[in-house]
mmCIF file of N, CA and C in Angstrom:
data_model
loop_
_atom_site.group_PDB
_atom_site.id
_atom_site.type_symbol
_atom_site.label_atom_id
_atom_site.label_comp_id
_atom_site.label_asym_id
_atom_site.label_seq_id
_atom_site.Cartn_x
_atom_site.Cartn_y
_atom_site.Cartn_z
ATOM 1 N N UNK A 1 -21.959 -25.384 -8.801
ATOM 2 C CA UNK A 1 -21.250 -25.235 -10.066
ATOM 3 C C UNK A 1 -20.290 -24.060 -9.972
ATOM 4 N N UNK A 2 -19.260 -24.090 -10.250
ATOM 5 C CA UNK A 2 -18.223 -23.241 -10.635
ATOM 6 C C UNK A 2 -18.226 -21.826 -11.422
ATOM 7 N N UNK A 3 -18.260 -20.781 -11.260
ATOM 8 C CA UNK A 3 -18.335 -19.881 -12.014
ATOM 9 C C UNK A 3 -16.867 -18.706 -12.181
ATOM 10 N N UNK A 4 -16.659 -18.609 -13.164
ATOM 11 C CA UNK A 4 -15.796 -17.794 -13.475
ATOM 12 C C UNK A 4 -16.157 -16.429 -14.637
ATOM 13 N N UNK A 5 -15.530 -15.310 -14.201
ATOM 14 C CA UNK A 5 -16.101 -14.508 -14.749
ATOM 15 C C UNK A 5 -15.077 -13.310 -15.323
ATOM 16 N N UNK A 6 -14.637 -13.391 -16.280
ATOM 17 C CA UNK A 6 -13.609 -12.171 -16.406
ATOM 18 C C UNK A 6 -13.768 -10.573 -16.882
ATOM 19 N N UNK A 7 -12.985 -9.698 -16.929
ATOM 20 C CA UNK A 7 -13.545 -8.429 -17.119
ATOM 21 C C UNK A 7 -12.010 -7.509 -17.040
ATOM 22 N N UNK A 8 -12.073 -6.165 -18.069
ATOM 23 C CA UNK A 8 -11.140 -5.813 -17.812
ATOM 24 C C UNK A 8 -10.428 -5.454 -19.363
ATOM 25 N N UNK A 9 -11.076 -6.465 -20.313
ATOM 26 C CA UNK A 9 -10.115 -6.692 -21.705
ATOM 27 C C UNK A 9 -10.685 -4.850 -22.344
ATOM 28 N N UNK A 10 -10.094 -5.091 -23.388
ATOM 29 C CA UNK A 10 -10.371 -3.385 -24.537
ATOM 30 C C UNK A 10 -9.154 -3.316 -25.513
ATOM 31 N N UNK A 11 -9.508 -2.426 -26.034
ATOM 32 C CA UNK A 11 -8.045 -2.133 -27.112
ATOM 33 C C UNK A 11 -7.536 -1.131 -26.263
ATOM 34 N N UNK A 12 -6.208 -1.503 -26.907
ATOM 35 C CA UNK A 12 -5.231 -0.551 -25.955
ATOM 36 C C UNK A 12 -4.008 -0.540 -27.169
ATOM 37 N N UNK A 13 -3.238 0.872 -27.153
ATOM 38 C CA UNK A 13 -2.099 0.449 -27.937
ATOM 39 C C UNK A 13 -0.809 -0.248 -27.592
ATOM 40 N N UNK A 14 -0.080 -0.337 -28.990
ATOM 41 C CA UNK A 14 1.291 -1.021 -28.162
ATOM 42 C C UNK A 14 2.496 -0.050 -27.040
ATOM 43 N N UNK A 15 2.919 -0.813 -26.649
ATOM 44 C CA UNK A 15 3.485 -0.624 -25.223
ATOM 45 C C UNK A 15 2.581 0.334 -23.983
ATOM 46 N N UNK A 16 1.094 -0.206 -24.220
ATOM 47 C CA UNK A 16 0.069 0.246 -23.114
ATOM 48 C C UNK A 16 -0.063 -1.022 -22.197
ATOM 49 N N UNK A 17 -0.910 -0.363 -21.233
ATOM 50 C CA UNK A 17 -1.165 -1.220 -20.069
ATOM 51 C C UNK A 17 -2.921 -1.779 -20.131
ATOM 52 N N UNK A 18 -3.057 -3.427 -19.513
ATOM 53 C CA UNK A 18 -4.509 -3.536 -18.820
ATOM 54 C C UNK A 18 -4.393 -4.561 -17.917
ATOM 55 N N UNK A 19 -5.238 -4.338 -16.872
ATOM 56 C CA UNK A 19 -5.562 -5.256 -16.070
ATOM 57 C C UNK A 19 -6.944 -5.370 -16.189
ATOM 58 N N UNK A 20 -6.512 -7.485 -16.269
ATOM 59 C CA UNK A 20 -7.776 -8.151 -16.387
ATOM 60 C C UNK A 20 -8.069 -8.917 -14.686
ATOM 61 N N UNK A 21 -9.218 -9.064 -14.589
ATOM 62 C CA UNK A 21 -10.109 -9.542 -13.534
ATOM 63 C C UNK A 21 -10.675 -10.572 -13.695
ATOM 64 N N UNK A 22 -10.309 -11.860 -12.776
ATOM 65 C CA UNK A 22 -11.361 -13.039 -12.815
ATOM 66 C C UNK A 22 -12.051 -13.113 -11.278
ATOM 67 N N UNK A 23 -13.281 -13.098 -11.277
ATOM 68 C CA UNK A 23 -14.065 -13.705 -10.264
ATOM 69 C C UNK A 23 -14.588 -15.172 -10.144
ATOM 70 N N UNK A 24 -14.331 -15.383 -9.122
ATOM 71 C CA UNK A 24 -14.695 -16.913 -9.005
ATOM 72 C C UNK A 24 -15.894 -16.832 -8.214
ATOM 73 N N UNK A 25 -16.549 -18.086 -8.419
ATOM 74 C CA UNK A 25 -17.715 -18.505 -7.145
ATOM 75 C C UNK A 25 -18.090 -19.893 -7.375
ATOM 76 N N UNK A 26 -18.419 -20.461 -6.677
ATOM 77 C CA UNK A 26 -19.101 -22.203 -6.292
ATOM 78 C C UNK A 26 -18.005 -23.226 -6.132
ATOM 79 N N UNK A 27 -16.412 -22.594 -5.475
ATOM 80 C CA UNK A 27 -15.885 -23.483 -5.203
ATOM 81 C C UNK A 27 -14.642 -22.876 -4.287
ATOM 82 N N UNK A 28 -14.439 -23.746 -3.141
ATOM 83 C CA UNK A 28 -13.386 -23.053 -2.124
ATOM 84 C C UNK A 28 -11.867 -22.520 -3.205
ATOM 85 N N UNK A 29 -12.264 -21.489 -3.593
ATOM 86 C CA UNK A 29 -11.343 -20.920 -4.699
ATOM 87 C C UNK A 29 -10.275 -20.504 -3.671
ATOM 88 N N UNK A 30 -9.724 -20.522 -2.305
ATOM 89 C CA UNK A 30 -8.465 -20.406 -1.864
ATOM 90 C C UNK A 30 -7.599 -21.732 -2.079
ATOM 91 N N UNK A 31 -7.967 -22.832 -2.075
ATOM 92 C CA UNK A 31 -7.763 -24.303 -2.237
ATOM 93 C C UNK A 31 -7.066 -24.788 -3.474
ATOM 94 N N UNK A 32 -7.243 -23.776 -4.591
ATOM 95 C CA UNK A 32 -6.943 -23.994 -5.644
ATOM 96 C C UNK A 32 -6.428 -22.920 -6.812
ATOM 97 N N UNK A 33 -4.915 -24.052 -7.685
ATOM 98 C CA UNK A 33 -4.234 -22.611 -8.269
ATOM 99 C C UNK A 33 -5.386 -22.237 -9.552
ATOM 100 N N UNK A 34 -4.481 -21.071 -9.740
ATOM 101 C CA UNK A 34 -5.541 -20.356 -10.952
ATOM 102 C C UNK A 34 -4.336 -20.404 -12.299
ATOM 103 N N UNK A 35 -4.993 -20.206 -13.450
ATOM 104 C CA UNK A 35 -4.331 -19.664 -14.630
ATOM 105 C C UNK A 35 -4.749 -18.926 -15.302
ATOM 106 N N UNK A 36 -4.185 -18.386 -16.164
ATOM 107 C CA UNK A 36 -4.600 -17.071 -17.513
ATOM 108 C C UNK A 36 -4.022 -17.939 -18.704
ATOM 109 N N UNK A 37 -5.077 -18.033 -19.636
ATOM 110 C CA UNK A 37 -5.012 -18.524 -20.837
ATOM 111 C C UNK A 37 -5.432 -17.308 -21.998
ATOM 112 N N UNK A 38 -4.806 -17.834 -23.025
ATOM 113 C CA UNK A 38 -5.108 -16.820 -24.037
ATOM 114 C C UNK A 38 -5.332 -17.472 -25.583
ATOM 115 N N UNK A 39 -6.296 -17.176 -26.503
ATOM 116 C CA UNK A 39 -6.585 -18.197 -27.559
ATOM 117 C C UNK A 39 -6.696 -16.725 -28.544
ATOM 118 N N UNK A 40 -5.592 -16.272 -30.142
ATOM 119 C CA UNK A 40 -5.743 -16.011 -31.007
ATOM 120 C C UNK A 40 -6.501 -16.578 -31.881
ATOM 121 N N UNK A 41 -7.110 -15.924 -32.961
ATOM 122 C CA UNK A 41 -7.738 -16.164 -34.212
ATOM 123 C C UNK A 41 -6.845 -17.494 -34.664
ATOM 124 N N UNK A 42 -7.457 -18.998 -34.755
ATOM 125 C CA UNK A 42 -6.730 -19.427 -35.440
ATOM 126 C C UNK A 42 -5.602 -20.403 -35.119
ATOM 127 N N UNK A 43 -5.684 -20.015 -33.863
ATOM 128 C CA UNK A 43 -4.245 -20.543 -32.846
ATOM 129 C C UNK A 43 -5.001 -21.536 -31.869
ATOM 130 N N UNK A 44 -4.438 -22.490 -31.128
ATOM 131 C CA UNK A 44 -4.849 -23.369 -30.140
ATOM 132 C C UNK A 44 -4.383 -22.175 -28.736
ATOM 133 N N UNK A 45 -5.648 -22.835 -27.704
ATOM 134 C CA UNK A 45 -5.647 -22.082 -26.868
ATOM 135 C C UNK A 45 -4.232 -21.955 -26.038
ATOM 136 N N UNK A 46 -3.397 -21.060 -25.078
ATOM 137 C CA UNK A 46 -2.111 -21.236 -24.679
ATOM 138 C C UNK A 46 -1.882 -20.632 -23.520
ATOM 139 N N UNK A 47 -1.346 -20.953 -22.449
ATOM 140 C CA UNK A 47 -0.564 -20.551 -21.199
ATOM 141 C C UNK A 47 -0.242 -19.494 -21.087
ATOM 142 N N UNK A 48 -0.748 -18.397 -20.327
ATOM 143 C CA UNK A 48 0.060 -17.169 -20.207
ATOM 144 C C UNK A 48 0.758 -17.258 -18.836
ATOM 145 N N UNK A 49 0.186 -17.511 -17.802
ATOM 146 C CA UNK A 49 0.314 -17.917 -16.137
ATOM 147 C C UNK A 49 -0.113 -17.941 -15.555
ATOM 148 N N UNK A 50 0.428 -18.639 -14.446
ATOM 149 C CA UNK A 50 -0.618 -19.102 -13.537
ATOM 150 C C UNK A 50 0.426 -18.984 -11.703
ATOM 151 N N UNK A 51 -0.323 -19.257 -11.028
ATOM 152 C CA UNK A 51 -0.616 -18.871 -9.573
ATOM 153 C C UNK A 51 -0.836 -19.892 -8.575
ATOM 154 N N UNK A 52 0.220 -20.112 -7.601
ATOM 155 C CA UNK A 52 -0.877 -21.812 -6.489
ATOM 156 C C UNK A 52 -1.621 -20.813 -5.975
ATOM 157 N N UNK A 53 -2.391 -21.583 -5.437
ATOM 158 C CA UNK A 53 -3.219 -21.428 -4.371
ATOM 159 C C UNK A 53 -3.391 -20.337 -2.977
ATOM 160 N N UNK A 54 -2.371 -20.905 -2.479
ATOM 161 C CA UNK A 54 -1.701 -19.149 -1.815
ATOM 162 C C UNK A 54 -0.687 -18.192 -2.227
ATOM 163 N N UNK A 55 -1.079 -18.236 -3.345
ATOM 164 C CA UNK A 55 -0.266 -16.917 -3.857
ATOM 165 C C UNK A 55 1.622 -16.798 -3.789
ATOM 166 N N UNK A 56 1.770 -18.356 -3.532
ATOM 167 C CA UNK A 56 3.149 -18.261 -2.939
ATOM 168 C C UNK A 56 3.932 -18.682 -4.028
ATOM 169 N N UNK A 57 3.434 -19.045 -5.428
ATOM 170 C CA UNK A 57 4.501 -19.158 -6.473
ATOM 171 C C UNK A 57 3.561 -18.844 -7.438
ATOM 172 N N UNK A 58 4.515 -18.558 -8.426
ATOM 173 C CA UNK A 58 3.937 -18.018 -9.773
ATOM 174 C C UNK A 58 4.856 -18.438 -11.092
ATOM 175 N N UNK A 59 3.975 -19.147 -12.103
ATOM 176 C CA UNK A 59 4.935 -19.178 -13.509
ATOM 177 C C UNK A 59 4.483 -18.564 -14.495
ATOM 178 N N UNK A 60 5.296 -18.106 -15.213
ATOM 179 C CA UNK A 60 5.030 -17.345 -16.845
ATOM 180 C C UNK A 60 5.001 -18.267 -18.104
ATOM 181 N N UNK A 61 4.740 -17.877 -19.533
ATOM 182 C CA UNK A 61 5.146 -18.554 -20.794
ATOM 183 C C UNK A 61 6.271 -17.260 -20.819
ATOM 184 N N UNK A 62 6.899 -18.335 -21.268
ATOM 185 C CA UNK A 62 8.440 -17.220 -21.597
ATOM 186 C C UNK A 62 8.233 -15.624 -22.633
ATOM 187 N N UNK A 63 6.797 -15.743 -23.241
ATOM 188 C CA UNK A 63 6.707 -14.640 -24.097
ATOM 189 C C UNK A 63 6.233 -13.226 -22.878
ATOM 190 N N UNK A 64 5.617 -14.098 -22.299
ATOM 191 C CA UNK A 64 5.025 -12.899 -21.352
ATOM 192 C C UNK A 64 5.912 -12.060 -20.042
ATOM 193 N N UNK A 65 6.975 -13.408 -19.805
ATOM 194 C CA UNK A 65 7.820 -12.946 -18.776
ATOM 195 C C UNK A 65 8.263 -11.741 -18.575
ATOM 196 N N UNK A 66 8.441 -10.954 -17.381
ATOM 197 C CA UNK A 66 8.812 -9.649 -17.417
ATOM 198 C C UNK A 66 7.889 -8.397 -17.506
ATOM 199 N N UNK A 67 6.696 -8.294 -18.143
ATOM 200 C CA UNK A 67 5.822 -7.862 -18.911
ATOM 201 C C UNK A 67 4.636 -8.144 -18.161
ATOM 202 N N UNK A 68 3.563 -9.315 -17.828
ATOM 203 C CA UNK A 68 2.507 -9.510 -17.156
ATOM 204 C C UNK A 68 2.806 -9.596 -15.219
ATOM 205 N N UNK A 69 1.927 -10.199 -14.835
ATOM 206 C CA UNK A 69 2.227 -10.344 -13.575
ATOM 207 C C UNK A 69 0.886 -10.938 -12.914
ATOM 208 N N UNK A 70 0.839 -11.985 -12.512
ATOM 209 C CA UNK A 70 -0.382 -12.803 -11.881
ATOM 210 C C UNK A 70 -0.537 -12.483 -10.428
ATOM 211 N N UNK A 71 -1.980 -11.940 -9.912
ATOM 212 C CA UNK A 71 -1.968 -11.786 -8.560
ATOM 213 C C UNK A 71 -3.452 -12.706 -8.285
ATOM 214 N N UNK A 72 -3.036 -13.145 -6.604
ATOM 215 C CA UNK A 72 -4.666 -13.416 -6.488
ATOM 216 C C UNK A 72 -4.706 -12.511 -4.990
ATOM 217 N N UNK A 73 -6.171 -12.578 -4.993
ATOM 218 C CA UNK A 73 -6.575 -12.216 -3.676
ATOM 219 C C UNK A 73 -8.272 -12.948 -3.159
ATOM 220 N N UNK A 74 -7.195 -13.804 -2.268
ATOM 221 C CA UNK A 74 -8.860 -15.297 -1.551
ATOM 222 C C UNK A 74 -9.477 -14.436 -0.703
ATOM 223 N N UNK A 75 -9.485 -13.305 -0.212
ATOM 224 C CA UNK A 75 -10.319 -13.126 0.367
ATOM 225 C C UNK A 75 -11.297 -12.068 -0.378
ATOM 226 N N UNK A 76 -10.969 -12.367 -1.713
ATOM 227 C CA UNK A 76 -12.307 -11.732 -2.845
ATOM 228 C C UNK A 76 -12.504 -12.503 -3.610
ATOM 229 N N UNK A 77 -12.042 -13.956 -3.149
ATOM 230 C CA UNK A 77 -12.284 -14.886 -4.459
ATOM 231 C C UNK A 77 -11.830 -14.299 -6.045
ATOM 232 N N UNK A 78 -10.919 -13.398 -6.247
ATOM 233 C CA UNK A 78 -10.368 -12.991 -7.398
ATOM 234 C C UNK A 78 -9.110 -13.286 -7.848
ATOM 235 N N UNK A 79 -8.916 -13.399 -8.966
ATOM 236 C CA UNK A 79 -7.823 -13.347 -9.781
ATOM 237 C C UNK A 79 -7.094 -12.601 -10.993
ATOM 238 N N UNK A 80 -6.303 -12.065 -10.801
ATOM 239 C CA UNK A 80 -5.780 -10.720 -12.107
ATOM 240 C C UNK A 80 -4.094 -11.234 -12.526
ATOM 241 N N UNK A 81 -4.516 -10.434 -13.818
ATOM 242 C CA UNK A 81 -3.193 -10.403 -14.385
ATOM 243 C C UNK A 81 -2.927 -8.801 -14.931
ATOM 244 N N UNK A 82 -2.108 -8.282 -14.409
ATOM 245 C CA UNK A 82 -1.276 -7.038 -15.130
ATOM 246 C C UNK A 82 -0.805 -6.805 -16.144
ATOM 247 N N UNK A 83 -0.512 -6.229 -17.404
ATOM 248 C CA UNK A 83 -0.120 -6.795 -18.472
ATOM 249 C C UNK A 83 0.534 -5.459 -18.939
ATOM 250 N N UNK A 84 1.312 -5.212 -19.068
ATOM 251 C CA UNK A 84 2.282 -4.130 -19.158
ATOM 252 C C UNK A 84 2.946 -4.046 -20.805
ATOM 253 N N UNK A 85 3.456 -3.353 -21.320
ATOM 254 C CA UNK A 85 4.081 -3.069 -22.346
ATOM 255 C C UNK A 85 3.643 -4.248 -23.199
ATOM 256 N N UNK A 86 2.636 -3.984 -23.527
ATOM 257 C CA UNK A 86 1.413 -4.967 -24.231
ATOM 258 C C UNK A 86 2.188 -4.709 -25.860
ATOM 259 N N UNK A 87 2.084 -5.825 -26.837
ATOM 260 C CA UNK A 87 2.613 -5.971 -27.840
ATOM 261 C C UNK A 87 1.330 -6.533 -28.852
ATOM 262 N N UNK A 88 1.186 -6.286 -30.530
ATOM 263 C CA UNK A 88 0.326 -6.578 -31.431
ATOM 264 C C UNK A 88 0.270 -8.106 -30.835
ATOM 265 N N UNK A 89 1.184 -8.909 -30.832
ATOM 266 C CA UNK A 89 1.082 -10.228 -30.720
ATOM 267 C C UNK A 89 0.583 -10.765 -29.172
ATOM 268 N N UNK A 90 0.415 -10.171 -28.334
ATOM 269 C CA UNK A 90 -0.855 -10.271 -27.210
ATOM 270 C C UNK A 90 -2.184 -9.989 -27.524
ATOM 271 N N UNK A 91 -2.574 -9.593 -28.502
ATOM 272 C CA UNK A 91 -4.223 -9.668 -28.883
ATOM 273 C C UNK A 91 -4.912 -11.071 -29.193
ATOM 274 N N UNK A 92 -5.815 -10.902 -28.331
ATOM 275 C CA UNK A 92 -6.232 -12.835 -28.000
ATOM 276 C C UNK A 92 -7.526 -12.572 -26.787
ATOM 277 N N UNK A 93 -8.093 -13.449 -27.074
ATOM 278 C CA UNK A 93 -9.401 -13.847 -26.101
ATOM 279 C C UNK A 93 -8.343 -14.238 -24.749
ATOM 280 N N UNK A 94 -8.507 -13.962 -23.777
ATOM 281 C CA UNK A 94 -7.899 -14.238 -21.890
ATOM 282 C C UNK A 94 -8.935 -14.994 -21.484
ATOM 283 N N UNK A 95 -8.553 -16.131 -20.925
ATOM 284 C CA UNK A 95 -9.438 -16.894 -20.118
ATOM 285 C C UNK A 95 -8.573 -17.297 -18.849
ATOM 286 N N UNK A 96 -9.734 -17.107 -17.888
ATOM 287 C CA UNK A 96 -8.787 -17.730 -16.475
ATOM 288 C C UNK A 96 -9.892 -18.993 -16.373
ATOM 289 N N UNK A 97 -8.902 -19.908 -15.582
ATOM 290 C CA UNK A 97 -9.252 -21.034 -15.470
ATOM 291 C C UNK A 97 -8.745 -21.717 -14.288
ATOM 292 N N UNK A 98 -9.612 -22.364 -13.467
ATOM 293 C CA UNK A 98 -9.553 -23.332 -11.742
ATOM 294 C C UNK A 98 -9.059 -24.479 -12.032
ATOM 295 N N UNK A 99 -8.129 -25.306 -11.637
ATOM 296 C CA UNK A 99 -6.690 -26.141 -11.295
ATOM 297 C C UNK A 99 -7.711 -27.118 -11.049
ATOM 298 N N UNK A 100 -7.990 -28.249 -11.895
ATOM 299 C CA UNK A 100 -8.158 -29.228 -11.576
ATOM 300 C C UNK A 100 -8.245 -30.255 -10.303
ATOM 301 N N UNK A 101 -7.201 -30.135 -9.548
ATOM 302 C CA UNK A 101 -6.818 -30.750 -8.678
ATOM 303 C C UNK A 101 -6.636 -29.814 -7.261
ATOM 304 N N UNK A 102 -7.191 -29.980 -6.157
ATOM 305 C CA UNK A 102 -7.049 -28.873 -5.258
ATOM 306 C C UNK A 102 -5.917 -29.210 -4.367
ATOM 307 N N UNK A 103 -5.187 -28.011 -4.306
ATOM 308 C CA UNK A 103 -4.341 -27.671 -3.009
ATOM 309 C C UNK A 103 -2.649 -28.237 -3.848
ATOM 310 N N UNK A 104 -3.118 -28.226 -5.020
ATOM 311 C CA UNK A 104 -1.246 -28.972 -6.310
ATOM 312 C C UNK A 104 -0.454 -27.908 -6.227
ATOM 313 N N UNK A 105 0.765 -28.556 -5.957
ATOM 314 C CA UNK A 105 1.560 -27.046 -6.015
ATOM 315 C C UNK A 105 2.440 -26.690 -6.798
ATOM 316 N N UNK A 106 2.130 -28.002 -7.729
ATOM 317 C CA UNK A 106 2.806 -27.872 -9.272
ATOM 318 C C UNK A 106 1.639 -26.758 -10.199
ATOM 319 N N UNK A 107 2.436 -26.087 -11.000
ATOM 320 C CA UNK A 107 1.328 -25.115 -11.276
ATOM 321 C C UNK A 107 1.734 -25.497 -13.148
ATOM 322 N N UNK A 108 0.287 -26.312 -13.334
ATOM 323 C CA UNK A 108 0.389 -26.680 -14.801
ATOM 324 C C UNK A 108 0.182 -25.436 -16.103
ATOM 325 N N UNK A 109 0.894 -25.908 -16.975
ATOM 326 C CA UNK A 109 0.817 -25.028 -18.182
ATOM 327 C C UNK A 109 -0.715 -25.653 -19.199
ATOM 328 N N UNK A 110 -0.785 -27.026 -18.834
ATOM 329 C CA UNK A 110 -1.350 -27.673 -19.997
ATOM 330 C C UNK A 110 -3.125 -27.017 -19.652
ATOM 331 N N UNK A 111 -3.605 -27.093 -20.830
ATOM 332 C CA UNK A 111 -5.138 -26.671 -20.664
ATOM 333 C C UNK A 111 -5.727 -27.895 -20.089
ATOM 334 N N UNK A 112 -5.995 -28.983 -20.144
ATOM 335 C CA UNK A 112 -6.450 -30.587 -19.621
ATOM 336 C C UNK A 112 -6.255 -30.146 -18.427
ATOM 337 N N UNK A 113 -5.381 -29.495 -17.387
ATOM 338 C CA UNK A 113 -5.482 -29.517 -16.403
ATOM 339 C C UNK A 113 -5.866 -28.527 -15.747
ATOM 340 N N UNK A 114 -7.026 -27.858 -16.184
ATOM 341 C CA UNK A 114 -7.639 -27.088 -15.735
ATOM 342 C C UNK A 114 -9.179 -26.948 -15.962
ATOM 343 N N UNK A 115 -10.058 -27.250 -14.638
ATOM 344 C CA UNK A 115 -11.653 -28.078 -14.804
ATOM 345 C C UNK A 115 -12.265 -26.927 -15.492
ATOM 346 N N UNK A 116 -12.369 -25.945 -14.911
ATOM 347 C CA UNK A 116 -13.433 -25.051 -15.369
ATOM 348 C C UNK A 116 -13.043 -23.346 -15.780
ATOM 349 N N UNK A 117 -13.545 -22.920 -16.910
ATOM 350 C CA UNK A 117 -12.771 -21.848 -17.723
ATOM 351 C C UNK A 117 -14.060 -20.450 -17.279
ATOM 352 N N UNK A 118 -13.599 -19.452 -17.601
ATOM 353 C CA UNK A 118 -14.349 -18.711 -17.867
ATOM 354 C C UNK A 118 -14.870 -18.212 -19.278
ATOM 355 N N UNK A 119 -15.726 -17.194 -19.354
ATOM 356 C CA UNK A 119 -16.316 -16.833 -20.906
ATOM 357 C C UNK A 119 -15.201 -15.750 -21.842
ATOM 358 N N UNK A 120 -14.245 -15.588 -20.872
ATOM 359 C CA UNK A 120 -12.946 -15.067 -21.889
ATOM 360 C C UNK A 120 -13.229 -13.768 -22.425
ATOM 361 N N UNK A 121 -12.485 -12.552 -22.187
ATOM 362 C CA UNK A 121 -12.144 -11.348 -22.447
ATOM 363 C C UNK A 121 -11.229 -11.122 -23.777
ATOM 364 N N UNK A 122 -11.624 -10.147 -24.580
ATOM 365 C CA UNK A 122 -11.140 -9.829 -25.300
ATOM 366 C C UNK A 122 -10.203 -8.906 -25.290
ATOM 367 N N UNK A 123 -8.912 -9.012 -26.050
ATOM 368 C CA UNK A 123 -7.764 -7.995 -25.648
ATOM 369 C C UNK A 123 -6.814 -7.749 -27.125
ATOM 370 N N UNK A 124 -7.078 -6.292 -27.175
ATOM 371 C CA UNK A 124 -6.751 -6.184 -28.784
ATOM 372 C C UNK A 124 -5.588 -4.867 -28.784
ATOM 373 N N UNK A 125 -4.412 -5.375 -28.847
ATOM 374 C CA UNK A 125 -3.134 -4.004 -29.201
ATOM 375 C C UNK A 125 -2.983 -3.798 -29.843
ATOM 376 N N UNK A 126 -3.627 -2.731 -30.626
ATOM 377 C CA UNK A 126 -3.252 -2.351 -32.077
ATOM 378 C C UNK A 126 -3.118 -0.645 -31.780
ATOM 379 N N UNK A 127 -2.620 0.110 -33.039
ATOM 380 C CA UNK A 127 -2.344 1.633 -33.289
ATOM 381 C C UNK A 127 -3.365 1.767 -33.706
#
């Protein structure tokens, strides 16, 4: 079974910094891209970015562009996102989540295409 595990979230103010952490385990997690999802109070869950497989492309949601930054590293089975000049409207539960399909090098936005989530970090920018 698949495990994902994130870590990393806290309050922080606006235009502060955090990096969040996903660990993977129970699946050749080099094989497959990763994403960062994020779900507000209220809101359907949504795309922040995501990562193939070897680390060799990366996409944003246009809100985050500039500002976050997706890294992996397979030989810790991990996955992070940087999140820089953090804004009120980035406060949201972060979930990373394993690519459905192994070795795609289309790197999906949609949640359906992504098998297994983690238990999601909390991340709150306020003064």
């Amino acid at each position: 079974q698949v495990q994902l595990v994130e870590s990393g979230g806290g309050l922080v103010q606006p235009g502060g910094s955090l990096r969040l952490s996903c660990a993977a385990s129970g699946r050749t997690f080099s094989t497959y891209a990763m994403g960062w999802f994020r779900q507000a109070p209220g809101k359907e869950r949504e795309f922040v970015a995501a990562i193939r497989w070897n680390g060799g492309s990366t996409e944003y949601a246009d809100s985050v562009k500039g500002r976050f930054t997706i890294s992996r590293d397979n030989g810790k089975n991990t996955v992070s996102l940087q999140m820089n000049s953090l804004k009120p409207e980035d406060t949201a539960v972060y979930y990373c989540a394993i690519d459905r399909v192994i070795g795609r090098w289309y790197l999906s936005p949609q949640v359906s295409e992504y098998a297994y989530w983690g238990q999601g970090t909390q991340v709150t920018v306020s003064s």
